[in-house]
mmCIF file of C-alpha atoms in Angstrom:
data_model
loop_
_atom_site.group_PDB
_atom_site.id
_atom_site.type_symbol
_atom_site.label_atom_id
_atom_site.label_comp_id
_atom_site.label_asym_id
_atom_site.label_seq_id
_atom_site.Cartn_x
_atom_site.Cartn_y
_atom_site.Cartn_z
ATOM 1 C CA UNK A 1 18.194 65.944 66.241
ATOM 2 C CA UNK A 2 16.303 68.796 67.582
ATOM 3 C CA UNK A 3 16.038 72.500 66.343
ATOM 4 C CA UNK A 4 17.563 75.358 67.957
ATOM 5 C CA UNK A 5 15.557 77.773 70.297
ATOM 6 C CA UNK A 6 13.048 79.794 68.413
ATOM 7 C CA UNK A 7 10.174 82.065 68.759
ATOM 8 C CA UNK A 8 7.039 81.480 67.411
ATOM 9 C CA UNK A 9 4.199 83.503 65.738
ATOM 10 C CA UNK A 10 0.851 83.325 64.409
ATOM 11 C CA UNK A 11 -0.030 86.326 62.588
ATOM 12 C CA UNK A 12 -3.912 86.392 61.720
ATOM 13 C CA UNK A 13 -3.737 88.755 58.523
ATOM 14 C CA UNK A 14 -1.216 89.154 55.568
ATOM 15 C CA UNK A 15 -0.552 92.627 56.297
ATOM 16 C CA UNK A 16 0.370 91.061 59.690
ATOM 17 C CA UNK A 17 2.887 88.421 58.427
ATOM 18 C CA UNK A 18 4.527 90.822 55.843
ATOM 19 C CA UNK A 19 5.016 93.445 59.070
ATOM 20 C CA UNK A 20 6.158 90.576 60.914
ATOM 21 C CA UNK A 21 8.839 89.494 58.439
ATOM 22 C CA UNK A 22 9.892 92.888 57.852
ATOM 23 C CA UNK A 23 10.523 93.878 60.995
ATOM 24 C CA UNK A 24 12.249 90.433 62.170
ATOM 25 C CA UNK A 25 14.426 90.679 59.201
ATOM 26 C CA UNK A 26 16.645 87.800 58.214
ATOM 27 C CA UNK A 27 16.346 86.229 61.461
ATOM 28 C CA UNK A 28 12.718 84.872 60.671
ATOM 29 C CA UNK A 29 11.443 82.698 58.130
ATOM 30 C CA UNK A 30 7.846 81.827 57.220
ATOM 31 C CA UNK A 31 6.522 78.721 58.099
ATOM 32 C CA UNK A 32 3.525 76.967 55.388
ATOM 33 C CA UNK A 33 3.601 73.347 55.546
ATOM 34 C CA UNK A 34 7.115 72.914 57.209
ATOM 35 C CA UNK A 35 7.890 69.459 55.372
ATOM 36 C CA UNK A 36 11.671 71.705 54.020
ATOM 37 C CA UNK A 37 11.875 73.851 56.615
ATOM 38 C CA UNK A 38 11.107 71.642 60.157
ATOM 39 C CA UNK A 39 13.474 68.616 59.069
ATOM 40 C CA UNK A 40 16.450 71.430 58.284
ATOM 41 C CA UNK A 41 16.428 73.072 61.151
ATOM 42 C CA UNK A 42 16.305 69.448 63.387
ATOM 43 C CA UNK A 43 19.484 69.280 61.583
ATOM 44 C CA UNK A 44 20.858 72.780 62.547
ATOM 45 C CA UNK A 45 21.020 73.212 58.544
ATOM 46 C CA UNK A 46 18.322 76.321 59.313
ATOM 47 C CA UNK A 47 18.651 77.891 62.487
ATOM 48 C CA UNK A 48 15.933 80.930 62.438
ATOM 49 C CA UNK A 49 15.164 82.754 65.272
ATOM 50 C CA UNK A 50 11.268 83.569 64.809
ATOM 51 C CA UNK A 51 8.462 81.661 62.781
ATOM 52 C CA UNK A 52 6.247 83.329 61.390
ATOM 53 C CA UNK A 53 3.518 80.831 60.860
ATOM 54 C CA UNK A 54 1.474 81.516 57.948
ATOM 55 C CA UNK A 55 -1.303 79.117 59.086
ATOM 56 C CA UNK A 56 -3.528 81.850 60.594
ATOM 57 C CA UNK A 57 -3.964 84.174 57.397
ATOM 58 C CA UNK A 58 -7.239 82.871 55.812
ATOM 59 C CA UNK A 59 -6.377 85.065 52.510
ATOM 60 C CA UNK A 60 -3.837 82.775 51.606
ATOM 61 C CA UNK A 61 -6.229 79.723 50.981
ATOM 62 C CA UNK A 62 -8.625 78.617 48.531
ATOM 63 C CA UNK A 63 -8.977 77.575 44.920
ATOM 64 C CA UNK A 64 -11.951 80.100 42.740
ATOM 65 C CA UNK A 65 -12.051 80.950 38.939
ATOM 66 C CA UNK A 66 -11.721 84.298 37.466
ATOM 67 C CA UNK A 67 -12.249 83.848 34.193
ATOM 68 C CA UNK A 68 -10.056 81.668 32.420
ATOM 69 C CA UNK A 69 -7.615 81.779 34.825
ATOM 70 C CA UNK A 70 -7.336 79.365 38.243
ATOM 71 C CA UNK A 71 -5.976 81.635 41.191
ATOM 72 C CA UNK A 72 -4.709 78.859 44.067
ATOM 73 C CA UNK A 73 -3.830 80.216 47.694
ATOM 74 C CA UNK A 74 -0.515 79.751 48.622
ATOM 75 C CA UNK A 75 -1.299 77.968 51.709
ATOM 76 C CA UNK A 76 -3.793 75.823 49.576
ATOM 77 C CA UNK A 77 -2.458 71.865 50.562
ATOM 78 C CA UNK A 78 -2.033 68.990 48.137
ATOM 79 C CA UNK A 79 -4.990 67.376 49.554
ATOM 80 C CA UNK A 80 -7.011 69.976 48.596
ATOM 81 C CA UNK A 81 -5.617 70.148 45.146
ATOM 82 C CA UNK A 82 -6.319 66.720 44.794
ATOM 83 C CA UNK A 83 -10.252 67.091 45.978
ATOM 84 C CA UNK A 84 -10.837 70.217 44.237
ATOM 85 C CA UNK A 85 -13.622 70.198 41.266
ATOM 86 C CA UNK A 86 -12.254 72.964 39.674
ATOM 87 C CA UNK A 87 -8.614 71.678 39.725
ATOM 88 C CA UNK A 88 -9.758 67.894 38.400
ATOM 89 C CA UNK A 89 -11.604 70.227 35.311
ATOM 90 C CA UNK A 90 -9.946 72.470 34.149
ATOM 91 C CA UNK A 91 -6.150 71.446 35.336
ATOM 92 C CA UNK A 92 -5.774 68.299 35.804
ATOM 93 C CA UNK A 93 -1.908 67.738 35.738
ATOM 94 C CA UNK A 94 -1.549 69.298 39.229
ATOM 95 C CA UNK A 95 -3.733 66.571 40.723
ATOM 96 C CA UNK A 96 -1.309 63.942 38.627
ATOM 97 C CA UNK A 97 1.619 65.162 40.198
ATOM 98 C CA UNK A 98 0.022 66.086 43.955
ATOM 99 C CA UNK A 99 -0.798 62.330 44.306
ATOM 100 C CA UNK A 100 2.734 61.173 43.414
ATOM 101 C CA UNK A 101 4.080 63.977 46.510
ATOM 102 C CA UNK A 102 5.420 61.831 49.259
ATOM 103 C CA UNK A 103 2.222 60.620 50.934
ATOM 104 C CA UNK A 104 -1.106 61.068 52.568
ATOM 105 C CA UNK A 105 0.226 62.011 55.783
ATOM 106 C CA UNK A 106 2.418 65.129 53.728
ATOM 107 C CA UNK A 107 -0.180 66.181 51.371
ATOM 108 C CA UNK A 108 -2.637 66.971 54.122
ATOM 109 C CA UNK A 109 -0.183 69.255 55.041
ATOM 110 C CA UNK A 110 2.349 70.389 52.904
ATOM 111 C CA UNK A 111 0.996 73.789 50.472
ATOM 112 C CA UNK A 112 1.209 74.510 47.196
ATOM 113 C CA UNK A 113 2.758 77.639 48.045
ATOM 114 C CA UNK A 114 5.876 76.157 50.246
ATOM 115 C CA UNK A 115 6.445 73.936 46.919
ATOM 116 C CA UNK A 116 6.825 76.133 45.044
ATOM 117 C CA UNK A 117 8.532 78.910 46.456
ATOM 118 C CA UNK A 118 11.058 76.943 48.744
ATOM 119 C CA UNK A 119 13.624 76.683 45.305
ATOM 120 C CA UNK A 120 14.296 73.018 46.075
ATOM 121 C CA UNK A 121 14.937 71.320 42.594
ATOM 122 C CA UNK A 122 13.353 68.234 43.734
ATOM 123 C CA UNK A 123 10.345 69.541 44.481
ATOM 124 C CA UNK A 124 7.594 68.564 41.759
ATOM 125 C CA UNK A 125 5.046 71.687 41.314
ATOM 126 C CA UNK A 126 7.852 74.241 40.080
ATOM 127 C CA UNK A 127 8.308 72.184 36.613
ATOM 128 C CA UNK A 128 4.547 72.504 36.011
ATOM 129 C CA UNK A 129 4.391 76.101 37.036
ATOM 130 C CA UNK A 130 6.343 77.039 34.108
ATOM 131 C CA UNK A 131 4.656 74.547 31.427
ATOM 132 C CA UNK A 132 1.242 76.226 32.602
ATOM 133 C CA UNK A 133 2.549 79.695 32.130
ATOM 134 C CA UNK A 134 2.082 80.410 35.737
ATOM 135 C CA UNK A 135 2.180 83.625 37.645
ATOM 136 C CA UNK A 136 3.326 84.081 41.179
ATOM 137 C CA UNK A 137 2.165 86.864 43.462
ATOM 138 C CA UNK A 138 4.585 88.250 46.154
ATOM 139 C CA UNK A 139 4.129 90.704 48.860
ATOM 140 C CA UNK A 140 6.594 92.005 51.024
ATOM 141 C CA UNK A 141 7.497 95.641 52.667
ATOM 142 C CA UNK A 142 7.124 97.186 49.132
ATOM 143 C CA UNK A 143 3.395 95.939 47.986
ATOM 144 C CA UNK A 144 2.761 93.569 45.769
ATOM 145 C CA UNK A 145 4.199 92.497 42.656
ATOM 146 C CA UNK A 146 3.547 89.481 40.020
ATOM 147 C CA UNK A 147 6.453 87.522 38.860
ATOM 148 C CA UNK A 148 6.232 84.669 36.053
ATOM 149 C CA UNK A 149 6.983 81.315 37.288
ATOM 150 C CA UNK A 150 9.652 80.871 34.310
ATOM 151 C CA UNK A 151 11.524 84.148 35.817
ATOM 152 C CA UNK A 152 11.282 82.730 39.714
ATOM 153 C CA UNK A 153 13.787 80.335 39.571
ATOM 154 C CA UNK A 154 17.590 81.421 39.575
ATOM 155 C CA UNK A 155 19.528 78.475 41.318
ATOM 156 C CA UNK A 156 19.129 75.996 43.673
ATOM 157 C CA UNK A 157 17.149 77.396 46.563
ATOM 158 C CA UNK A 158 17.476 80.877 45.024
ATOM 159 C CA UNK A 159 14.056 82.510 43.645
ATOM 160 C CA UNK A 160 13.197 85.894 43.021
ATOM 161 C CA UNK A 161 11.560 86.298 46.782
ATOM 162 C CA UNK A 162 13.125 89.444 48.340
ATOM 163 C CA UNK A 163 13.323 89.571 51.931
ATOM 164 C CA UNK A 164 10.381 90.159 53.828
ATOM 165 C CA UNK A 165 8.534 88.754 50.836
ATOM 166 C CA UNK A 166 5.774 86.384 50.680
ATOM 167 C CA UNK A 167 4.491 84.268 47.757
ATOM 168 C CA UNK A 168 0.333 84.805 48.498
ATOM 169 C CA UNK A 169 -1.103 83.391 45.325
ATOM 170 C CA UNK A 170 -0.523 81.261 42.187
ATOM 171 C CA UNK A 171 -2.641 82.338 38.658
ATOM 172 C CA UNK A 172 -2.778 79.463 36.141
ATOM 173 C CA UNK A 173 -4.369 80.323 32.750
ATOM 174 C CA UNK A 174 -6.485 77.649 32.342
ATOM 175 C CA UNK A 175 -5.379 75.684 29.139
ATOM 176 C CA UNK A 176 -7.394 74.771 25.990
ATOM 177 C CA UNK A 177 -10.686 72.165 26.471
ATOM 178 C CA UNK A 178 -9.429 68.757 24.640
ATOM 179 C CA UNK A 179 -5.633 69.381 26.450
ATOM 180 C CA UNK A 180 -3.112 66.392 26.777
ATOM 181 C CA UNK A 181 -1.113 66.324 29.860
ATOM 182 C CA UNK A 182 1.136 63.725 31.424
ATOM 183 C CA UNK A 183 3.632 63.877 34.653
ATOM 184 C CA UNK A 184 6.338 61.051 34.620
ATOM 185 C CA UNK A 185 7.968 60.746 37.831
ATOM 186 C CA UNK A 186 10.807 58.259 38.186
ATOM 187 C CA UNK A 187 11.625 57.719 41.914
ATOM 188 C CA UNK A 188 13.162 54.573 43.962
ATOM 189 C CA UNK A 189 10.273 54.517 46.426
ATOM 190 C CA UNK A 190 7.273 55.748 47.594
ATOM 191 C CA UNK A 191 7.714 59.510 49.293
ATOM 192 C CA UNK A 192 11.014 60.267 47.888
ATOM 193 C CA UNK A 193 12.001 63.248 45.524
ATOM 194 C CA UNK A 194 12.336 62.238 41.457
ATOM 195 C CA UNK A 195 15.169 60.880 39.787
ATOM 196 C CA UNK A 196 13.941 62.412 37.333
ATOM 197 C CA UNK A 197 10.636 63.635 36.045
ATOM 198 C CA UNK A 198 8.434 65.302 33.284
ATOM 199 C CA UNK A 199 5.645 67.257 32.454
ATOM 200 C CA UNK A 200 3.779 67.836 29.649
ATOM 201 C CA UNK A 201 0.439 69.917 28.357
ATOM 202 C CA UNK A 202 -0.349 69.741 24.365
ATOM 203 C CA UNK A 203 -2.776 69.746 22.189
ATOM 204 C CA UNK A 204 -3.799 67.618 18.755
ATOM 205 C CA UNK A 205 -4.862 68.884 15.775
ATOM 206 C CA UNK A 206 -5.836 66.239 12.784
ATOM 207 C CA UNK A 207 -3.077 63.609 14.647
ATOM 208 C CA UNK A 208 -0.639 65.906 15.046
ATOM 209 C CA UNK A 209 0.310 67.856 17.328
ATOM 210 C CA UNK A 210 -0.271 71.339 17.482
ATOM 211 C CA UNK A 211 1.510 72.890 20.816
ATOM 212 C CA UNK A 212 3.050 71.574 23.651
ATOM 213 C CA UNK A 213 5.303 72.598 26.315
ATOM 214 C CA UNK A 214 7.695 70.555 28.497
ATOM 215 C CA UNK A 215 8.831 70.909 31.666
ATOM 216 C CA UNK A 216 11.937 69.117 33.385
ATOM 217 C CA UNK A 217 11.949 68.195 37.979
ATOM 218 C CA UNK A 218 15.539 67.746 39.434
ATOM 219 C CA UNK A 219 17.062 67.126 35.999
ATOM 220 C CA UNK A 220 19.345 70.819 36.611
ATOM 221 C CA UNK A 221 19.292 73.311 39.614
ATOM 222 C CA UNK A 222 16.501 74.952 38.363
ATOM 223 C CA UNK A 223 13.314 73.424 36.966
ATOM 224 C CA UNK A 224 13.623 73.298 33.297
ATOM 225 C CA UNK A 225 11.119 74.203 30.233
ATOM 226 C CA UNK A 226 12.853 72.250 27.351
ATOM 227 C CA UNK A 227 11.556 74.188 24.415
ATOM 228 C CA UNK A 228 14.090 72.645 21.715
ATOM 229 C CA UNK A 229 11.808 69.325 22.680
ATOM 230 C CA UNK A 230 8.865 70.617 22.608
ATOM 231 C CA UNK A 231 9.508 72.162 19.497
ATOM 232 C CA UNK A 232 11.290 68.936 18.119
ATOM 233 C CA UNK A 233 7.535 66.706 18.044
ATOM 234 C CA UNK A 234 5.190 69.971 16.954
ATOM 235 C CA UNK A 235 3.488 68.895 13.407
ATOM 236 C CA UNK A 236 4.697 65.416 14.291
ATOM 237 C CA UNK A 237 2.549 62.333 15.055
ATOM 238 C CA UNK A 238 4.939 61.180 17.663
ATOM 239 C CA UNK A 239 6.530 58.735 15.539
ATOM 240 C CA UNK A 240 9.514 56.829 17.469
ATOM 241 C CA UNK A 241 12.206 58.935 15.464
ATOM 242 C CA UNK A 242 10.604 61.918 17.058
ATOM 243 C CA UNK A 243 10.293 60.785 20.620
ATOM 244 C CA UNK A 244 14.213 60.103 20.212
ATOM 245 C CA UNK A 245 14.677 63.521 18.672
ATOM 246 C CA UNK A 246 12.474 65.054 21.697
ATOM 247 C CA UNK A 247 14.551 62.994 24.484
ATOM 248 C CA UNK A 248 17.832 63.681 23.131
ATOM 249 C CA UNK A 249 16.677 67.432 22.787
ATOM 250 C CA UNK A 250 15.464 67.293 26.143
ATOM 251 C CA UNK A 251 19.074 65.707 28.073
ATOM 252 C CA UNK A 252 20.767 68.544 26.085
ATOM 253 C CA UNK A 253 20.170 70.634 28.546
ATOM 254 C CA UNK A 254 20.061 68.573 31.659
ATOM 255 C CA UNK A 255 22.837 69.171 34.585
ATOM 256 C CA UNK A 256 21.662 66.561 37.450
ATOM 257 C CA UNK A 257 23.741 66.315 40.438
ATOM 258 C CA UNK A 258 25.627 62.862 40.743
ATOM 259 C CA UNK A 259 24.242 61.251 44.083
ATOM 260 C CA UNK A 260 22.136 58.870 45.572
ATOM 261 C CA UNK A 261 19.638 58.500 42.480
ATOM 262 C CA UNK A 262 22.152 57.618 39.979
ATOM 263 C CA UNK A 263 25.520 59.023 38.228
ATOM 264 C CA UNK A 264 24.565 62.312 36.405
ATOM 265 C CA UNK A 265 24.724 60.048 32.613
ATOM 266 C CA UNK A 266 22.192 57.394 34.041
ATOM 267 C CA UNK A 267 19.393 60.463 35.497
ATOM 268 C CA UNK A 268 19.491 62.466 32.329
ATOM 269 C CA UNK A 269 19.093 58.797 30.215
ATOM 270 C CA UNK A 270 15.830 58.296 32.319
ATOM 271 C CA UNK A 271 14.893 61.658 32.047
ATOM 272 C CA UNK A 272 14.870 61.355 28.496
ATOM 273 C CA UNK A 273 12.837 58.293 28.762
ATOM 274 C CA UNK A 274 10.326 60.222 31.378
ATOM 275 C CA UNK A 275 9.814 63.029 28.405
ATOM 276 C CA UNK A 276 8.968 60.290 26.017
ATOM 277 C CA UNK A 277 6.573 58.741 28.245
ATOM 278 C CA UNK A 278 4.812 62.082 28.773
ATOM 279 C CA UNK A 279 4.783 63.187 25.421
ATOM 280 C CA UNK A 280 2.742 59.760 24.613
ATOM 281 C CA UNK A 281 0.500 59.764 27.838
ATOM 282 C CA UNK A 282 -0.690 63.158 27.152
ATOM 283 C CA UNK A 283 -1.178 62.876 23.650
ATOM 284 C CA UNK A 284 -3.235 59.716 23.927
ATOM 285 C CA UNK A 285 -5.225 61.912 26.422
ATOM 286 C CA UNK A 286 -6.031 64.830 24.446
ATOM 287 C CA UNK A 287 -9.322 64.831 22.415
#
């Protein structure tokens, strides 16, 4: 297929892009990595007028510290996720589940930012945003504001973006030294979205542990943060009767779509069995 006629432009600052997208209105759409956007619009799903292409704005990339908190540019790519120093230190999960995006080819590519703010269930770094705690800065025609990633998500391919917005940044707190974390990611081949997947961060205190959180990929419309699971193995040892307790916890509130992956009882079964696997990996991890 090819896309429909379109204009194209490279705006060199934020304030730029923001004008840009104001001014266009809702026949323009910004353009990070373009690994949603390009392949729905070759199939006339998307048909915008303008791109704004957000590949010129050099405040929009980069990894630093301030404090104990990791700010990531939006149009920060996997790759350099995955080759960061500060990212392997201090938050390692998002360098577990950037390797298992697609492949090579994507990561060098595809941003943080578009993965996040694109609302596509499937995609894997909106699950994690919310078990970090995550916050997400926008900017549009009105300034900027700072919404938390566990108040971004509202249905499938619906965030809290207004129009002319743009997601700029992403602020992790950076999570206790001696963390456990583990992302399970069940997929039928290499590159494709999860049939289901999970994320965890937790820590250990005297063999038990002592937080966690959990986080759900393409197990509902939204990403999930099953708390009644996480809850479920706190003060626990991760015995087997927990890890049941925590699954079953866990598919309570999973709503997968019934398609190619598997009928909607056989995805939230191996869900349950990615949160168990998680739970485990990460606490064997933490010190």
């Amino acid at each position: 297929m090819i896309p429909g006629p379109f204009s194209y432009h490279r705006p060199a600052s934020l304030a730029d892009a923001v004008k840009l997208l104001a001014d266009l209105g809702d026949d323009a759409r910004p353009l990070a990595g373009g690994h949603s956007l390009v392949p729905m619009m070759k199939l006339r799903l998307a048909t915008p007028a303008h791109l704004v292409d957000l590949h010129g704005v050099a405040d929009l990339k980069g990894i630093s510290r301030d404090g104990d908190t990791i700010v990531i540019g939006a149009m920060t790519t996997q790759h350099e996720l995955l080759s960061s120093g500060d990212i392997r230190q201090s938050l390692p999960i998002l360098q577990e589940a950037a390797a298992l995006i697609a492949d090579p080819q994507v990561r060098y590519l595809g941003t943080i930012g578009g993965n996040v703010a694109n609302g596509d269930p499937g995609n894997d770094m909106p699950a994690l945003m919310i078990v970090l705690g995550a916050n997400f800065r926008l900017s549009g025609p009105g300034g900027e504001r700072k919404v938390a990633a566990s108040e971004f998500y509202q249905g499938a391919y619906f965030t809290a973006l207004e129009p002319g917005e743009i997601l700029t940044s992403i602020s992790i707190p950076v999570p206790p030294a001696g963390h456990g974390y583990a992302y399970e990611k069940l997929k039928r081949k290499v590159g494709d979205y999860a049939t289901a997947a999970a994320a965890v961060v937790l820590t250990m205190a005297g063999g038990k542990v002592a937080t966690c959180a959990i986080g759900l990929t393409n197990l509902h419309e939204t990403p999930l943060l099953a708390t009644d699971a996480a809850n479920a193995v706190i003060g626990s040892n991760l015995d087997a009767a927990t890890l049941k307790q925590a699954a079953s916890a866990a598919e309570a509130i999973m709503a997968p779509a019934a398609d190619a992956r598997g009928p909607v009882e056989y995805r939230k079964h191996v869900g349950g069995i990615m949160v168990m696997r998680a739970l485990q990996r990460a606490a064997g991890r933490a010190a």
